[in-house]
mmCIF file of C-alpha atoms in Angstrom:
data_model
loop_
_atom_site.group_PDB
_atom_site.id
_atom_site.type_symbol
_atom_site.label_atom_id
_atom_site.label_comp_id
_atom_site.label_asym_id
_atom_site.label_seq_id
_atom_site.Cartn_x
_atom_site.Cartn_y
_atom_site.Cartn_z
ATOM 1 C CA MET A 1 -6.451 44.689 -8.132
ATOM 2 C CA THR A 2 -6.551 46.189 -11.624
ATOM 3 C CA VAL A 3 -10.366 46.472 -11.610
ATOM 4 C CA ASN A 4 -12.682 46.910 -8.640
ATOM 5 C CA LEU A 5 -16.438 46.551 -8.179
ATOM 6 C CA GLU A 6 -17.916 49.027 -5.709
ATOM 7 C CA VAL A 7 -21.656 48.945 -4.938
ATOM 8 C CA ALA A 8 -23.791 51.786 -3.562
ATOM 9 C CA GLU A 9 -27.484 52.634 -3.968
ATOM 10 C CA GLY A 10 -28.041 49.713 -6.303
ATOM 11 C CA VAL A 11 -25.270 50.891 -8.624
ATOM 12 C CA GLY A 12 -22.145 48.845 -9.187
ATOM 13 C CA THR A 13 -19.116 50.864 -10.301
ATOM 14 C CA LEU A 14 -16.611 48.877 -12.333
ATOM 15 C CA ARG A 15 -13.519 50.963 -11.640
ATOM 16 C CA LEU A 16 -10.343 50.501 -13.659
ATOM 17 C CA ASP A 17 -7.382 50.948 -11.329
ATOM 18 C CA ARG A 18 -4.096 50.512 -13.149
ATOM 19 C CA PRO A 19 -2.341 53.870 -13.012
ATOM 20 C CA PRO A 20 -1.205 55.939 -14.657
ATOM 21 C CA MET A 21 -3.189 55.246 -17.858
ATOM 22 C CA ASN A 22 -5.296 52.161 -17.082
ATOM 23 C CA ALA A 23 -3.557 50.225 -19.857
ATOM 24 C CA LEU A 24 -5.617 47.102 -20.490
ATOM 25 C CA ASN A 25 -3.153 44.267 -20.019
ATOM 26 C CA VAL A 26 -4.123 40.591 -19.863
ATOM 27 C CA ALA A 27 -4.646 40.630 -16.096
ATOM 28 C CA THR A 28 -6.932 43.671 -16.382
ATOM 29 C CA GLN A 29 -8.935 42.064 -19.183
ATOM 30 C CA ASP A 30 -9.425 38.865 -17.181
ATOM 31 C CA ARG A 31 -10.402 40.745 -14.036
ATOM 32 C CA LEU A 32 -12.827 42.889 -16.010
ATOM 33 C CA LYS A 33 -14.573 39.778 -17.328
ATOM 34 C CA GLU A 34 -14.764 38.266 -13.839
ATOM 35 C CA LEU A 35 -16.306 41.365 -12.275
ATOM 36 C CA ALA A 36 -18.665 42.057 -15.185
ATOM 37 C CA GLU A 37 -20.100 38.570 -14.747
ATOM 38 C CA GLU A 38 -20.328 39.123 -10.975
ATOM 39 C CA ALA A 39 -22.174 42.420 -11.501
ATOM 40 C CA GLY A 40 -24.600 40.611 -13.788
ATOM 41 C CA ARG A 41 -25.354 37.999 -11.119
ATOM 42 C CA ARG A 42 -25.622 40.166 -8.012
ATOM 43 C CA ASP A 43 -29.103 41.177 -6.904
ATOM 44 C CA ASP A 44 -27.790 44.300 -5.165
ATOM 45 C CA VAL A 45 -26.399 45.581 -8.471
ATOM 46 C CA ARG A 46 -29.233 46.927 -10.609
ATOM 47 C CA ALA A 47 -27.210 49.220 -12.884
ATOM 48 C CA VAL A 48 -23.508 49.643 -13.651
ATOM 49 C CA VAL A 49 -21.062 52.524 -14.203
ATOM 50 C CA LEU A 50 -17.778 51.983 -16.071
ATOM 51 C CA TYR A 51 -15.167 54.408 -14.745
ATOM 52 C CA GLY A 52 -11.421 54.863 -14.959
ATOM 53 C CA GLY A 53 -11.012 57.667 -12.466
ATOM 54 C CA GLU A 54 -10.851 61.471 -12.674
ATOM 55 C CA LYS A 55 -7.924 61.689 -15.105
ATOM 56 C CA VAL A 56 -8.270 58.887 -17.649
ATOM 57 C CA PHE A 57 -10.777 56.249 -18.710
ATOM 58 C CA ALA A 58 -8.377 53.853 -20.428
ATOM 59 C CA ALA A 59 -5.611 54.714 -22.891
ATOM 60 C CA GLY A 60 -5.721 51.356 -24.670
ATOM 61 C CA ALA A 61 -3.938 48.023 -24.642
ATOM 62 C CA ASP A 62 -0.620 47.473 -22.889
ATOM 63 C CA ILE A 63 1.632 47.729 -25.961
ATOM 64 C CA LYS A 64 4.758 46.705 -24.048
ATOM 65 C CA GLU A 65 3.036 43.465 -23.053
ATOM 66 C CA MET A 66 1.605 42.933 -26.520
ATOM 67 C CA ARG A 67 4.716 43.646 -28.588
ATOM 68 C CA PRO A 68 6.523 40.314 -27.975
ATOM 69 C CA MET A 69 3.424 38.279 -28.879
ATOM 70 C CA ASP A 70 3.580 36.456 -32.196
ATOM 71 C CA HIS A 71 0.752 35.195 -34.376
ATOM 72 C CA THR A 72 0.323 31.963 -32.438
ATOM 73 C CA ALA A 73 0.204 33.754 -29.102
ATOM 74 C CA MET A 74 -2.426 36.213 -30.325
ATOM 75 C CA VAL A 75 -4.546 33.474 -31.894
ATOM 76 C CA LEU A 76 -4.682 31.924 -28.433
ATOM 77 C CA ARG A 77 -5.415 35.261 -26.718
ATOM 78 C CA ALA A 78 -7.725 37.118 -29.121
ATOM 79 C CA ARG A 79 -10.875 35.242 -28.125
ATOM 80 C CA ASP A 80 -10.248 35.880 -24.419
ATOM 81 C CA LEU A 81 -9.746 39.563 -25.196
ATOM 82 C CA GLN A 82 -13.068 39.793 -27.003
ATOM 83 C CA ASP A 83 -14.813 37.679 -24.377
ATOM 84 C CA ALA A 84 -13.766 40.111 -21.636
ATOM 85 C CA PHE A 85 -15.383 43.030 -23.446
ATOM 86 C CA THR A 86 -18.415 40.997 -24.478
ATOM 87 C CA ALA A 87 -18.965 40.145 -20.804
ATOM 88 C CA VAL A 88 -19.366 43.885 -20.162
ATOM 89 C CA ALA A 89 -21.663 44.354 -23.157
ATOM 90 C CA ARG A 90 -23.843 41.478 -21.964
ATOM 91 C CA ILE A 91 -24.354 42.638 -18.402
ATOM 92 C CA PRO A 92 -28.165 42.235 -18.264
ATOM 93 C CA LYS A 93 -28.604 45.621 -16.628
ATOM 94 C CA PRO A 94 -28.226 49.252 -17.743
ATOM 95 C CA VAL A 95 -24.558 50.216 -18.140
ATOM 96 C CA VAL A 96 -23.200 53.765 -18.494
ATOM 97 C CA ALA A 97 -19.593 54.688 -19.243
ATOM 98 C CA ALA A 98 -18.191 57.736 -17.433
ATOM 99 C CA VAL A 99 -15.437 58.795 -19.835
ATOM 100 C CA THR A 100 -12.678 61.077 -18.580
ATOM 101 C CA GLY A 101 -9.417 61.931 -20.321
ATOM 102 C CA TYR A 102 -8.354 59.385 -22.896
ATOM 103 C CA ALA A 103 -10.508 56.527 -24.164
ATOM 104 C CA LEU A 104 -8.345 55.161 -26.958
ATOM 105 C CA GLY A 105 -8.079 51.764 -28.608
ATOM 106 C CA GLY A 106 -9.279 49.226 -26.080
ATOM 107 C CA GLY A 107 -10.482 52.071 -23.879
ATOM 108 C CA CYS A 108 -12.794 53.302 -26.621
ATOM 109 C CA GLU A 109 -13.889 49.719 -27.279
ATOM 110 C CA LEU A 110 -14.744 49.332 -23.593
ATOM 111 C CA ALA A 111 -16.868 52.492 -23.679
ATOM 112 C CA LEU A 112 -18.663 51.058 -26.728
ATOM 113 C CA CYS A 113 -19.801 48.137 -24.553
ATOM 114 C CA ALA A 114 -21.941 50.487 -22.453
ATOM 115 C CA ASP A 115 -25.556 51.372 -23.188
ATOM 116 C CA PHE A 116 -24.914 55.075 -22.676
ATOM 117 C CA ARG A 117 -21.748 57.200 -22.640
ATOM 118 C CA ILE A 118 -21.221 60.410 -20.668
ATOM 119 C CA ALA A 119 -17.950 62.153 -21.547
ATOM 120 C CA ALA A 120 -15.942 64.922 -19.953
ATOM 121 C CA ASP A 121 -15.599 68.066 -22.026
ATOM 122 C CA ASN A 122 -11.848 67.383 -22.213
ATOM 123 C CA ALA A 123 -12.183 63.701 -23.194
ATOM 124 C CA LYS A 124 -10.491 62.304 -26.291
ATOM 125 C CA LEU A 125 -11.650 59.124 -28.006
ATOM 126 C CA GLY A 126 -10.408 57.080 -30.934
ATOM 127 C CA GLN A 127 -9.317 53.802 -32.457
ATOM 128 C CA PRO A 128 -5.627 54.361 -33.294
ATOM 129 C CA GLU A 129 -4.744 50.696 -33.909
ATOM 130 C CA ILE A 130 -4.085 51.337 -37.625
ATOM 131 C CA LEU A 131 -1.077 53.436 -36.575
ATOM 132 C CA LEU A 132 0.411 50.231 -35.145
ATOM 133 C CA GLY A 133 -0.285 48.284 -38.303
ATOM 134 C CA LEU A 134 -3.304 46.659 -36.663
ATOM 135 C CA ILE A 135 -7.090 46.931 -36.494
ATOM 136 C CA PRO A 136 -9.287 47.091 -33.395
ATOM 137 C CA GLY A 137 -9.475 43.609 -31.890
ATOM 138 C CA ALA A 138 -11.826 43.959 -28.919
ATOM 139 C CA GLY A 139 -14.999 44.665 -30.887
ATOM 140 C CA GLY A 140 -14.212 48.075 -32.338
ATOM 141 C CA THR A 141 -14.846 47.240 -35.985
ATOM 142 C CA GLN A 142 -18.241 45.797 -35.064
ATOM 143 C CA ARG A 143 -19.610 47.916 -32.216
ATOM 144 C CA LEU A 144 -18.380 51.242 -33.557
ATOM 145 C CA SER A 145 -19.920 50.700 -37.006
ATOM 146 C CA ARG A 146 -23.212 49.629 -35.436
ATOM 147 C CA LEU A 147 -23.238 52.692 -33.206
ATOM 148 C CA ILE A 148 -22.256 55.507 -35.595
ATOM 149 C CA GLY A 149 -22.605 53.862 -39.024
ATOM 150 C CA PRO A 150 -20.013 52.252 -41.300
ATOM 151 C CA SER A 151 -18.746 55.400 -43.064
ATOM 152 C CA LYS A 152 -18.024 57.315 -39.860
ATOM 153 C CA ALA A 153 -16.519 54.211 -38.266
ATOM 154 C CA LYS A 154 -14.239 53.696 -41.264
ATOM 155 C CA ASP A 155 -13.072 57.300 -41.024
ATOM 156 C CA LEU A 156 -11.981 56.796 -37.411
ATOM 157 C CA ILE A 157 -10.531 53.313 -37.914
ATOM 158 C CA PHE A 158 -8.801 53.947 -41.273
ATOM 159 C CA THR A 159 -7.127 57.165 -40.082
ATOM 160 C CA GLY A 160 -6.607 56.302 -36.427
ATOM 161 C CA ARG A 161 -7.409 59.895 -35.568
ATOM 162 C CA THR A 162 -8.479 61.040 -32.125
ATOM 163 C CA VAL A 163 -11.672 63.067 -31.672
ATOM 164 C CA ARG A 164 -12.499 65.504 -28.930
ATOM 165 C CA ALA A 165 -15.667 65.247 -26.888
ATOM 166 C CA ASP A 166 -17.646 67.750 -28.973
ATOM 167 C CA GLU A 167 -16.962 65.871 -32.214
ATOM 168 C CA ALA A 168 -17.635 62.553 -30.493
ATOM 169 C CA LEU A 169 -21.041 63.923 -29.507
ATOM 170 C CA THR A 170 -21.768 65.015 -33.076
ATOM 171 C CA LEU A 171 -20.741 61.581 -34.391
ATOM 172 C CA GLY A 172 -22.950 59.814 -31.837
ATOM 173 C CA LEU A 173 -19.932 58.180 -30.218
ATOM 174 C CA VAL A 174 -20.941 59.706 -26.868
ATOM 175 C CA ASP A 175 -24.406 60.701 -25.689
ATOM 176 C CA ARG A 176 -23.696 63.607 -23.363
ATOM 177 C CA VAL A 177 -20.778 65.956 -22.688
ATOM 178 C CA VAL A 178 -20.430 67.525 -19.257
ATOM 179 C CA PRO A 179 -17.740 69.398 -17.293
ATOM 180 C CA ALA A 180 -14.920 67.057 -16.310
ATOM 181 C CA GLY A 181 -15.661 67.311 -12.605
ATOM 182 C CA GLU A 182 -19.258 66.152 -13.094
ATOM 183 C CA VAL A 183 -18.760 63.041 -15.216
ATOM 184 C CA TYR A 184 -18.928 60.381 -12.539
ATOM 185 C CA ALA A 185 -21.682 62.095 -10.562
ATOM 186 C CA GLN A 186 -23.903 62.368 -13.621
ATOM 187 C CA ALA A 187 -23.179 58.804 -14.707
ATOM 188 C CA HIS A 188 -23.971 57.510 -11.219
ATOM 189 C CA ALA A 189 -27.185 59.570 -11.086
ATOM 190 C CA TRP A 190 -28.303 58.136 -14.448
ATOM 191 C CA ALA A 191 -27.567 54.614 -13.268
ATOM 192 C CA ALA A 192 -29.173 55.161 -9.851
ATOM 193 C CA LYS A 193 -32.382 56.372 -11.472
ATOM 194 C CA LEU A 194 -32.590 53.244 -13.622
ATOM 195 C CA ALA A 195 -31.670 51.081 -10.627
ATOM 196 C CA GLN A 196 -35.083 52.004 -9.188
ATOM 197 C CA GLY A 197 -36.877 50.717 -12.275
ATOM 198 C CA PRO A 198 -38.303 47.264 -13.064
ATOM 199 C CA ALA A 199 -35.215 45.059 -13.315
ATOM 200 C CA ILE A 200 -36.683 42.306 -15.496
ATOM 201 C CA ALA A 201 -38.304 44.754 -17.909
ATOM 202 C CA LEU A 202 -35.004 46.645 -18.238
ATOM 203 C CA ARG A 203 -33.226 43.373 -18.939
ATOM 204 C CA ALA A 204 -35.875 42.508 -21.519
ATOM 205 C CA ALA A 205 -35.527 45.881 -23.222
ATOM 206 C CA LYS A 206 -31.738 45.622 -23.397
ATOM 207 C CA GLU A 207 -31.733 42.078 -24.726
ATOM 208 C CA SER A 208 -34.441 42.840 -27.282
ATOM 209 C CA ILE A 209 -32.597 45.866 -28.653
ATOM 210 C CA ASP A 210 -29.163 44.245 -28.695
ATOM 211 C CA THR A 211 -30.395 41.003 -30.226
ATOM 212 C CA GLY A 212 -32.387 42.874 -32.838
ATOM 213 C CA LEU A 213 -29.314 44.822 -33.923
ATOM 214 C CA GLU A 214 -27.437 41.571 -34.468
ATOM 215 C CA THR A 215 -30.067 39.745 -36.500
ATOM 216 C CA ASP A 216 -32.916 40.180 -38.986
ATOM 217 C CA ILE A 217 -36.078 42.058 -38.029
ATOM 218 C CA GLU A 218 -38.272 38.949 -37.881
ATOM 219 C CA THR A 219 -35.977 37.321 -35.320
ATOM 220 C CA GLY A 220 -35.781 40.579 -33.412
ATOM 221 C CA LEU A 221 -39.557 40.875 -33.350
ATOM 222 C CA ALA A 222 -39.834 37.313 -32.055
ATOM 223 C CA VAL A 223 -37.450 38.129 -29.198
ATOM 224 C CA GLU A 224 -39.431 41.268 -28.412
ATOM 225 C CA ARG A 225 -42.741 39.380 -28.560
ATOM 226 C CA ASN A 226 -41.566 36.648 -26.206
ATOM 227 C CA TRP A 227 -40.181 39.101 -23.674
ATOM 228 C CA PHE A 228 -43.285 41.315 -23.904
ATOM 229 C CA ALA A 229 -45.637 38.424 -23.171
ATOM 230 C CA GLY A 230 -43.339 36.994 -20.498
ATOM 231 C CA LEU A 231 -43.303 40.234 -18.538
ATOM 232 C CA PHE A 232 -47.018 39.764 -17.839
ATOM 233 C CA ALA A 233 -45.919 37.071 -15.370
ATOM 234 C CA THR A 234 -43.807 39.471 -13.280
ATOM 235 C CA PRO A 235 -44.784 41.350 -10.096
ATOM 236 C CA ASP A 236 -43.295 44.528 -11.556
ATOM 237 C CA ARG A 237 -45.828 44.494 -14.387
ATOM 238 C CA GLU A 238 -48.657 44.226 -11.872
ATOM 239 C CA THR A 239 -47.138 47.021 -9.781
ATOM 240 C CA GLY A 240 -46.696 49.283 -12.787
ATOM 241 C CA MET A 241 -50.195 48.818 -14.183
ATOM 242 C CA ARG A 242 -51.890 49.113 -10.797
ATOM 243 C CA SER A 243 -49.998 52.326 -10.063
ATOM 244 C CA PHE A 244 -50.890 53.755 -13.475
ATOM 245 C CA VAL A 245 -54.599 53.106 -12.973
ATOM 246 C CA GLU A 246 -54.742 54.254 -9.357
ATOM 247 C CA GLU A 247 -52.138 57.061 -9.224
ATOM 248 C CA GLY A 248 -51.358 58.080 -12.807
ATOM 249 C CA PRO A 249 -48.251 57.505 -14.953
ATOM 250 C CA GLY A 250 -44.696 57.480 -13.668
ATOM 251 C CA LYS A 251 -45.378 56.938 -9.976
ATOM 252 C CA ALA A 252 -44.819 53.201 -9.593
ATOM 253 C CA LYS A 253 -42.278 52.055 -7.004
ATOM 254 C CA PHE A 254 -40.710 48.784 -8.100
ATOM 255 C CA ARG A 255 -39.088 46.265 -5.824
#
């Protein structure tokens, strides 16, 4: 298998497993979509970690596989490519990327699909597609510009340059930089903590934020309003408010 889903303590780890560089070929993309959708459905998965292993996150697309493809072939494939990454972005649960080594091209685009990114201090990230006479095709032009702003995104995409972890942190491309040996442990701890939270409220928060970023503020406020009111019908809301009144803030234990 090119991608595996391993579950422990309410955390599902989507592990890329295509050594040596986790090149994202068609089979890997399709498997990623399948397992992302499975993680979204499974009740025992309450948060997700994206991980490529200790040495590399993902070094990008499989160029050898892609090179023979002509315009017609890519027209037929491009939507499936984007759909695979969108399936990760739309997992209705908290998702953290544990970035080690290289996260380039499609690897960087995959990290962009997470809600939070923890990078190793030796990680390198970038969108080098322009050096192939291409542009990012798995969401990079859209997700990167939304995350770090259009000017910074254009710098990375126009030049194709690679940035080290410290610059990625300054740009806002990653959220935390830690020693390489601690990346997965810290990502899993972050996910495990959220896995103990109110699942429906976390889903509501993620959908409200993501939808709001893709639309006008009035539509975003309507999504927020509907989710906010709807959560008053959930047991977790009752648990949280009862615990607050009786025990003080931050002590609720959700199912």
